[in-house]
Amino acid sequence: MFDGVSEAITRGREVTLPRWTLQDAPVTVLVFCAVLLCQLAQEGASFDAGDTVTENLYRGQDGEDKVKAVDSCKLSGLGDCGKEQRLEERLVRLEGERVGHVEELELIPGKKHLLRTISMKPVIFEIPDFFTSEECKHMIALAKEQGLEESKTTSSGTHEALPLYDGNRDNKLSLKEMQQTLEDGFDVYLDDGDVRQMYSDLGIDLNHDDFLSRQEVTSKSIGLIKAYVSKLKEEMPSKKSRFSEQTWIYPDKTTDPLVLSFQERISRLTRLPQALIDKFSYFQVVHYGKHGHYNAHHDSSNVDSMTCCHLTQSKRCRICRFMTIMVYLNTVEQGGETAFPIANNDTYDRHVFRLNGMMNLNARCHQSNLRVQPQLGKAVIWYNHFINETTGWLGDVDPFTWHGGCPVTKGKKWIMNRWIAVSNDRELDLELS
Ligand code: OGA
Ligand code: FE2
């Protein structure tokens, strides 16, 4: 399925800097990425004491009236909603109010759940006991029954050319620049020691100055690097951006009562049009073993002219996920937190973020501003996109939603991901399947 392309597409879009490739011109003009000074605050997030429970924190961008319109449409079922009504439908987001805010929800008739705001930038919630322990076990069993396969990302080093990243245009590659080159080209995350080891094994940093100069970068040395890194990825999969296995579950292809009840919970939680819940209803179960992790990424991509993957069979598509609902199916013995490296930062500069190596949660998990502990049954919920005020539909990606899974240092980790797919075409999204 298409999940493998999500982060690669997102990252692909990030990498808009000019680069030189050996293929384009042997030792061409080195290029530059302007590094704006921007301090990434590294404080941990905390909860407010004195939680309060309020009636309703669901609001559309334009207030309550629009939400009611959606609800009345929902009540009669989308099938009864005329096209005109559909055109009036708007996305809604849970507001959050403030960190520490708690709302009581009835996601299952007769049962109470607490929705707690844990961040406002981006807006992130958690619901303890969203699943019972039996439900978690059941989901894991279901996934195992289906069989899991290695989680993939698309930038896997199959490119012919390896674009070399010379951020400061000094005509040579520093260790960090080589790391970024390999992150983009091979989806592999090395540290200074790894790169030095590679240079020494390959004998390519001839003067041992930790830089690759124009003279040292030859088609031969690039060939050696490519072969070396491909092998290293196989031998040390923990160096990859994502190290886990996964499977997809399709509610419309099952009669499993839990899977169906999950659909209902999602609908009650999100209050989004039922068509959005029903149409793209598949979810993913992921298993991380020891050293399993997932480097920082966005779950969705910025709105542009490319078709959303949920609306096409073509592989040339972008991932469009309005919101993420992630459930921990076990309590991890050690590690495996979900990290939001720049949650609540004042500013965000993507180049600084990259150059600081903040994507590499394998190495930098503990510098992340917000870390959520994986606890059996807990759901973590956030919006990858804002709502476009004019259209009432999918808006820009919230850049502060960078997140990922820290390495599991003891035990294993199981999660379930459910995304609400939304494109920028309201009519298509709301069409009945
Ligand atoms: C994901 C993800 C985080 C985690 O699967 O997209 O971000 O904690 N996972 O595993
Ligand atoms: Fe994610």
mmCIF file with all atom_site columns, N, CA and C in Angstrom, residues 20 30 164-179 192 195-200 203-218 221 225:
data_model
loop_
_atom_site.group_PDB
_atom_site.id
_atom_site.type_symbol
_atom_site.label_atom_id
_atom_site.label_alt_id
_atom_site.label_comp_id
_atom_site.label_asym_id
_atom_site.label_entity_id
_atom_site.label_seq_id
_atom_site.pdbx_PDB_ins_code
_atom_site.Cartn_x
_atom_site.Cartn_y
_atom_site.Cartn_z
_atom_site.occupancy
_atom_site.B_iso_or_equiv
_atom_site.pdbx_formal_charge
_atom_site.auth_seq_id
_atom_site.auth_comp_id
_atom_site.auth_asym_id
_atom_site.auth_atom_id
_atom_site.pdbx_PDB_model_num
ATOM 1   N N  . TRP A 1 20  ? 24.251 19.340 -6.555 1.00 0.00 ? 20  TRP A N  1
ATOM 2   C CA . TRP A 1 20  ? 25.047 18.887 -7.690 1.00 0.00 ? 20  TRP A CA 1
ATOM 3   C C  . TRP A 1 20  ? 25.084 17.380 -7.670 1.00 0.00 ? 20  TRP A C  1
ATOM 4   N N  . LEU A 1 30  ? 28.950 23.905 -6.627 1.00 0.00 ? 30  LEU A N  1
ATOM 5   C CA . LEU A 1 30  ? 28.345 23.472 -5.369 1.00 0.00 ? 30  LEU A CA 1
ATOM 6   C C  . LEU A 1 30  ? 27.276 24.473 -4.986 1.00 0.00 ? 30  LEU A C  1
ATOM 7   N N  . LEU A 1 164 ? 24.501 15.350 -4.416 1.00 0.00 ? 164 LEU A N  1
ATOM 8   C CA . LEU A 1 164 ? 25.369 15.653 -3.276 1.00 0.00 ? 164 LEU A CA 1
ATOM 9   C C  . LEU A 1 164 ? 24.962 16.984 -2.670 1.00 0.00 ? 164 LEU A C  1
ATOM 10  N N  . TYR A 1 165 ? 24.886 16.998 -1.377 1.00 0.00 ? 165 TYR A N  1
ATOM 11  C CA . TYR A 1 165 ? 24.369 18.176 -0.684 1.00 0.00 ? 165 TYR A CA 1
ATOM 12  C C  . TYR A 1 165 ? 25.512 19.006 -0.116 1.00 0.00 ? 165 TYR A C  1
ATOM 13  N N  . ASP A 1 166 ? 25.721 20.172 -0.705 1.00 0.00 ? 166 ASP A N  1
ATOM 14  C CA . ASP A 1 166 ? 26.760 21.060 -0.170 1.00 0.00 ? 166 ASP A CA 1
ATOM 15  C C  . ASP A 1 166 ? 26.075 22.320 0.328  1.00 0.00 ? 166 ASP A C  1
ATOM 16  N N  . GLY A 1 167 ? 25.599 22.257 1.561  1.00 0.00 ? 167 GLY A N  1
ATOM 17  C CA . GLY A 1 167 ? 24.761 23.326 2.109  1.00 0.00 ? 167 GLY A CA 1
ATOM 18  C C  . GLY A 1 167 ? 25.410 24.687 2.067  1.00 0.00 ? 167 GLY A C  1
ATOM 19  N N  . ASN A 1 168 ? 26.708 24.774 2.383  1.00 0.00 ? 168 ASN A N  1
ATOM 20  C CA . ASN A 1 168 ? 27.343 26.102 2.479  1.00 0.00 ? 168 ASN A CA 1
ATOM 21  C C  . ASN A 1 168 ? 28.180 26.439 1.243  1.00 0.00 ? 168 ASN A C  1
ATOM 22  N N  . ARG A 1 169 ? 28.028 25.642 0.208  1.00 0.00 ? 169 ARG A N  1
ATOM 23  C CA . ARG A 1 169 ? 28.679 25.925 -1.080 1.00 0.00 ? 169 ARG A CA 1
ATOM 24  C C  . ARG A 1 169 ? 30.173 26.161 -0.972 1.00 0.00 ? 169 ARG A C  1
ATOM 25  N N  . ASP A 1 170 ? 30.822 25.367 -0.178 1.00 0.00 ? 170 ASP A N  1
ATOM 26  C CA . ASP A 1 170 ? 32.270 25.567 -0.068 1.00 0.00 ? 170 ASP A CA 1
ATOM 27  C C  . ASP A 1 170 ? 33.047 24.568 -0.925 1.00 0.00 ? 170 ASP A C  1
ATOM 28  N N  . ASN A 1 171 ? 32.329 23.927 -1.809 1.00 0.00 ? 171 ASN A N  1
ATOM 29  C CA . ASN A 1 171 ? 32.960 22.998 -2.758 1.00 0.00 ? 171 ASN A CA 1
ATOM 30  C C  . ASN A 1 171 ? 33.553 21.758 -2.118 1.00 0.00 ? 171 ASN A C  1
ATOM 31  N N  . LYS A 1 172 ? 33.120 21.459 -0.925 1.00 0.00 ? 172 LYS A N  1
ATOM 32  C CA . LYS A 1 172 ? 33.532 20.188 -0.330 1.00 0.00 ? 172 LYS A CA 1
ATOM 33  C C  . LYS A 1 172 ? 32.413 19.721 0.592  1.00 0.00 ? 172 LYS A C  1
ATOM 34  N N  . LEU A 1 173 ? 32.408 18.437 0.852  1.00 0.00 ? 173 LEU A N  1
ATOM 35  C CA . LEU A 1 173 ? 31.336 17.875 1.689  1.00 0.00 ? 173 LEU A CA 1
ATOM 36  C C  . LEU A 1 173 ? 31.854 17.591 3.084  1.00 0.00 ? 173 LEU A C  1
ATOM 37  N N  . SER A 1 174 ? 31.200 18.207 4.060  1.00 0.00 ? 174 SER A N  1
ATOM 38  C CA . SER A 1 174 ? 31.547 17.925 5.456  1.00 0.00 ? 174 SER A CA 1
ATOM 39  C C  . SER A 1 174 ? 30.872 16.611 5.863  1.00 0.00 ? 174 SER A C  1
ATOM 40  N N  . LEU A 1 175 ? 31.178 16.154 7.070  1.00 0.00 ? 175 LEU A N  1
ATOM 41  C CA . LEU A 1 175 ? 30.532 14.923 7.542  1.00 0.00 ? 175 LEU A CA 1
ATOM 42  C C  . LEU A 1 175 ? 29.016 15.105 7.567  1.00 0.00 ? 175 LEU A C  1
ATOM 43  N N  . LYS A 1 176 ? 28.577 16.264 8.058  1.00 0.00 ? 176 LYS A N  1
ATOM 44  C CA . LYS A 1 176 ? 27.127 16.512 8.150  1.00 0.00 ? 176 LYS A CA 1
ATOM 45  C C  . LYS A 1 176 ? 26.487 16.551 6.763  1.00 0.00 ? 176 LYS A C  1
ATOM 46  N N  . GLU A 1 177 ? 27.197 17.186 5.839  1.00 0.00 ? 177 GLU A N  1
ATOM 47  C CA . GLU A 1 177 ? 26.649 17.263 4.485  1.00 0.00 ? 177 GLU A CA 1
ATOM 48  C C  . GLU A 1 177 ? 26.577 15.888 3.839  1.00 0.00 ? 177 GLU A C  1
ATOM 49  N N  . MET A 1 178 ? 27.555 15.050 4.131  1.00 0.00 ? 178 MET A N  1
ATOM 50  C CA . MET A 1 178 ? 27.503 13.677 3.608  1.00 0.00 ? 178 MET A CA 1
ATOM 51  C C  . MET A 1 178 ? 26.324 12.944 4.253  1.00 0.00 ? 178 MET A C  1
ATOM 52  N N  . GLN A 1 179 ? 26.113 13.194 5.551  1.00 0.00 ? 179 GLN A N  1
ATOM 53  C CA . GLN A 1 179 ? 24.979 12.534 6.218  1.00 0.00 ? 179 GLN A CA 1
ATOM 54  C C  . GLN A 1 179 ? 23.669 12.925 5.561  1.00 0.00 ? 179 GLN A C  1
ATOM 55  N N  . ASP A 1 192 ? 28.542 10.882 12.734 1.00 0.00 ? 192 ASP A N  1
ATOM 56  C CA . ASP A 1 192 ? 29.898 11.236 12.279 1.00 0.00 ? 192 ASP A CA 1
ATOM 57  C C  . ASP A 1 192 ? 30.797 9.999  12.248 1.00 0.00 ? 192 ASP A C  1
ATOM 58  N N  . VAL A 1 195 ? 30.224 7.753  9.288  1.00 0.00 ? 195 VAL A N  1
ATOM 59  C CA . VAL A 1 195 ? 30.738 8.279  8.003  1.00 0.00 ? 195 VAL A CA 1
ATOM 60  C C  . VAL A 1 195 ? 32.259 8.142  7.960  1.00 0.00 ? 195 VAL A C  1
ATOM 61  N N  . ARG A 1 196 ? 32.901 8.446  9.101  1.00 0.00 ? 196 ARG A N  1
ATOM 62  C CA . ARG A 1 196 ? 34.376 8.286  9.146  1.00 0.00 ? 196 ARG A CA 1
ATOM 63  C C  . ARG A 1 196 ? 34.758 6.838  8.872  1.00 0.00 ? 196 ARG A C  1
ATOM 64  N N  . GLN A 1 197 ? 33.993 5.920  9.490  1.00 0.00 ? 197 GLN A N  1
ATOM 65  C CA . GLN A 1 197 ? 34.278 4.494  9.298  1.00 0.00 ? 197 GLN A CA 1
ATOM 66  C C  . GLN A 1 197 ? 34.156 4.130  7.817  1.00 0.00 ? 197 GLN A C  1
ATOM 67  N N  . MET A 1 198 ? 33.108 4.679  7.195  1.00 0.00 ? 198 MET A N  1
ATOM 68  C CA . MET A 1 198 ? 32.890 4.393  5.768  1.00 0.00 ? 198 MET A CA 1
ATOM 69  C C  . MET A 1 198 ? 34.075 4.924  4.943  1.00 0.00 ? 198 MET A C  1
ATOM 70  N N  . TYR A 1 199 ? 34.495 6.164  5.216  1.00 0.00 ? 199 TYR A N  1
ATOM 71  C CA . TYR A 1 199 ? 35.620 6.737  4.475  1.00 0.00 ? 199 TYR A CA 1
ATOM 72  C C  . TYR A 1 199 ? 36.866 5.870  4.648  1.00 0.00 ? 199 TYR A C  1
ATOM 73  N N  . SER A 1 200 ? 37.052 5.428  5.904  1.00 0.00 ? 200 SER A N  1
ATOM 74  C CA . SER A 1 200 ? 38.255 4.641  6.166  1.00 0.00 ? 200 SER A CA 1
ATOM 75  C C  . SER A 1 200 ? 38.158 3.274  5.489  1.00 0.00 ? 200 SER A C  1
ATOM 76  N N  . GLY A 1 203 ? 38.607 3.972  1.928  1.00 0.00 ? 203 GLY A N  1
ATOM 77  C CA . GLY A 1 203 ? 39.829 4.710  1.580  1.00 0.00 ? 203 GLY A CA 1
ATOM 78  C C  . GLY A 1 203 ? 39.547 5.880  0.673  1.00 0.00 ? 203 GLY A C  1
ATOM 79  N N  . ILE A 1 204 ? 38.514 6.655  1.006  1.00 0.00 ? 204 ILE A N  1
ATOM 80  C CA . ILE A 1 204 ? 38.196 7.756  0.079  1.00 0.00 ? 204 ILE A CA 1
ATOM 81  C C  . ILE A 1 204 ? 38.445 9.156  0.648  1.00 0.00 ? 204 ILE A C  1
ATOM 82  N N  . ASP A 1 205 ? 38.618 9.279  1.941  1.00 0.00 ? 205 ASP A N  1
ATOM 83  C CA . ASP A 1 205 ? 39.007 10.601 2.450  1.00 0.00 ? 205 ASP A CA 1
ATOM 84  C C  . ASP A 1 205 ? 40.529 10.556 2.578  1.00 0.00 ? 205 ASP A C  1
ATOM 85  N N  . LEU A 1 206 ? 41.180 10.849 1.449  1.00 0.00 ? 206 LEU A N  1
ATOM 86  C CA . LEU A 1 206 ? 42.607 10.522 1.349  1.00 0.00 ? 206 LEU A CA 1
ATOM 87  C C  . LEU A 1 206 ? 43.466 11.227 2.396  1.00 0.00 ? 206 LEU A C  1
ATOM 88  N N  . ASN A 1 207 ? 43.118 12.518 2.680  1.00 0.00 ? 207 ASN A N  1
ATOM 89  C CA . ASN A 1 207 ? 43.948 13.249 3.652  1.00 0.00 ? 207 ASN A CA 1
ATOM 90  C C  . ASN A 1 207 ? 43.343 13.225 5.067  1.00 0.00 ? 207 ASN A C  1
ATOM 91  N N  . HIS A 1 208 ? 42.332 12.410 5.274  1.00 0.00 ? 208 HIS A N  1
ATOM 92  C CA . HIS A 1 208 ? 41.708 12.235 6.600  1.00 0.00 ? 208 HIS A CA 1
ATOM 93  C C  . HIS A 1 208 ? 41.312 13.561 7.255  1.00 0.00 ? 208 HIS A C  1
ATOM 94  N N  . ASP A 1 209 ? 40.782 14.492 6.476  1.00 0.00 ? 209 ASP A N  1
ATOM 95  C CA . ASP A 1 209 ? 40.400 15.781 7.079  1.00 0.00 ? 209 ASP A CA 1
ATOM 96  C C  . ASP A 1 209 ? 38.892 15.860 7.322  1.00 0.00 ? 209 ASP A C  1
ATOM 97  N N  . ASP A 1 210 ? 38.190 14.748 7.172  1.00 0.00 ? 210 ASP A N  1
ATOM 98  C CA . ASP A 1 210 ? 36.739 14.677 7.381  1.00 0.00 ? 210 ASP A CA 1
ATOM 99  C C  . ASP A 1 210 ? 35.936 15.403 6.300  1.00 0.00 ? 210 ASP A C  1
ATOM 100 N N  . PHE A 1 211 ? 36.620 15.850 5.256  1.00 0.00 ? 211 PHE A N  1
ATOM 101 C CA . PHE A 1 211 ? 35.898 16.480 4.144  1.00 0.00 ? 211 PHE A CA 1
ATOM 102 C C  . PHE A 1 211 ? 36.157 15.700 2.859  1.00 0.00 ? 211 PHE A C  1
ATOM 103 N N  . LEU A 1 212 ? 35.150 15.679 1.999  1.00 0.00 ? 212 LEU A N  1
ATOM 104 C CA . LEU A 1 212 ? 35.398 15.145 0.656  1.00 0.00 ? 212 LEU A CA 1
ATOM 105 C C  . LEU A 1 212 ? 35.499 16.328 -0.298 1.00 0.00 ? 212 LEU A C  1
ATOM 106 N N  . SER A 1 213 ? 36.664 16.492 -0.857 1.00 0.00 ? 213 SER A N  1
ATOM 107 C CA . SER A 1 213 ? 36.875 17.622 -1.778 1.00 0.00 ? 213 SER A CA 1
ATOM 108 C C  . SER A 1 213 ? 36.450 17.207 -3.186 1.00 0.00 ? 213 SER A C  1
ATOM 109 N N  . ARG A 1 214 ? 36.510 18.155 -4.083 1.00 0.00 ? 214 ARG A N  1
ATOM 110 C CA . ARG A 1 214 ? 36.192 17.849 -5.488 1.00 0.00 ? 214 ARG A CA 1
ATOM 111 C C  . ARG A 1 214 ? 37.055 16.718 -6.022 1.00 0.00 ? 214 ARG A C  1
ATOM 112 N N  . GLN A 1 215 ? 38.304 16.763 -5.628 1.00 0.00 ? 215 GLN A N  1
ATOM 113 C CA . GLN A 1 215 ? 39.228 15.740 -6.137 1.00 0.00 ? 215 GLN A CA 1
ATOM 114 C C  . GLN A 1 215 ? 38.859 14.354 -5.575 1.00 0.00 ? 215 GLN A C  1
ATOM 115 N N  . GLU A 1 216 ? 38.351 14.370 -4.357 1.00 0.00 ? 216 GLU A N  1
ATOM 116 C CA . GLU A 1 216 ? 38.049 13.081 -3.733 1.00 0.00 ? 216 GLU A CA 1
ATOM 117 C C  . GLU A 1 216 ? 36.719 12.502 -4.197 1.00 0.00 ? 216 GLU A C  1
ATOM 118 N N  . VAL A 1 217 ? 35.860 13.388 -4.717 1.00 0.00 ? 217 VAL A N  1
ATOM 119 C CA . VAL A 1 217 ? 34.564 12.908 -5.192 1.00 0.00 ? 217 VAL A CA 1
ATOM 120 C C  . VAL A 1 217 ? 34.677 12.538 -6.661 1.00 0.00 ? 217 VAL A C  1
ATOM 121 N N  . THR A 1 218 ? 34.830 11.278 -6.905 1.00 0.00 ? 218 THR A N  1
ATOM 122 C CA . THR A 1 218 ? 34.927 10.807 -8.288 1.00 0.00 ? 218 THR A CA 1
ATOM 123 C C  . THR A 1 218 ? 33.779 9.835  -8.518 1.00 0.00 ? 218 THR A C  1
ATOM 124 N N  . SER A 1 221 ? 34.450 6.862  -6.375 1.00 0.00 ? 221 SER A N  1
ATOM 125 C CA . SER A 1 221 ? 34.161 6.931  -4.934 1.00 0.00 ? 221 SER A CA 1
ATOM 126 C C  . SER A 1 221 ? 32.655 6.949  -4.678 1.00 0.00 ? 221 SER A C  1
ATOM 127 N N  . ILE A 1 225 ? 30.564 4.346  -2.396 1.00 0.00 ? 225 ILE A N  1
ATOM 128 C CA . ILE A 1 225 ? 29.673 4.786  -1.309 1.00 0.00 ? 225 ILE A CA 1
ATOM 129 C C  . ILE A 1 225 ? 28.292 4.142  -1.476 1.00 0.00 ? 225 ILE A C  1
#
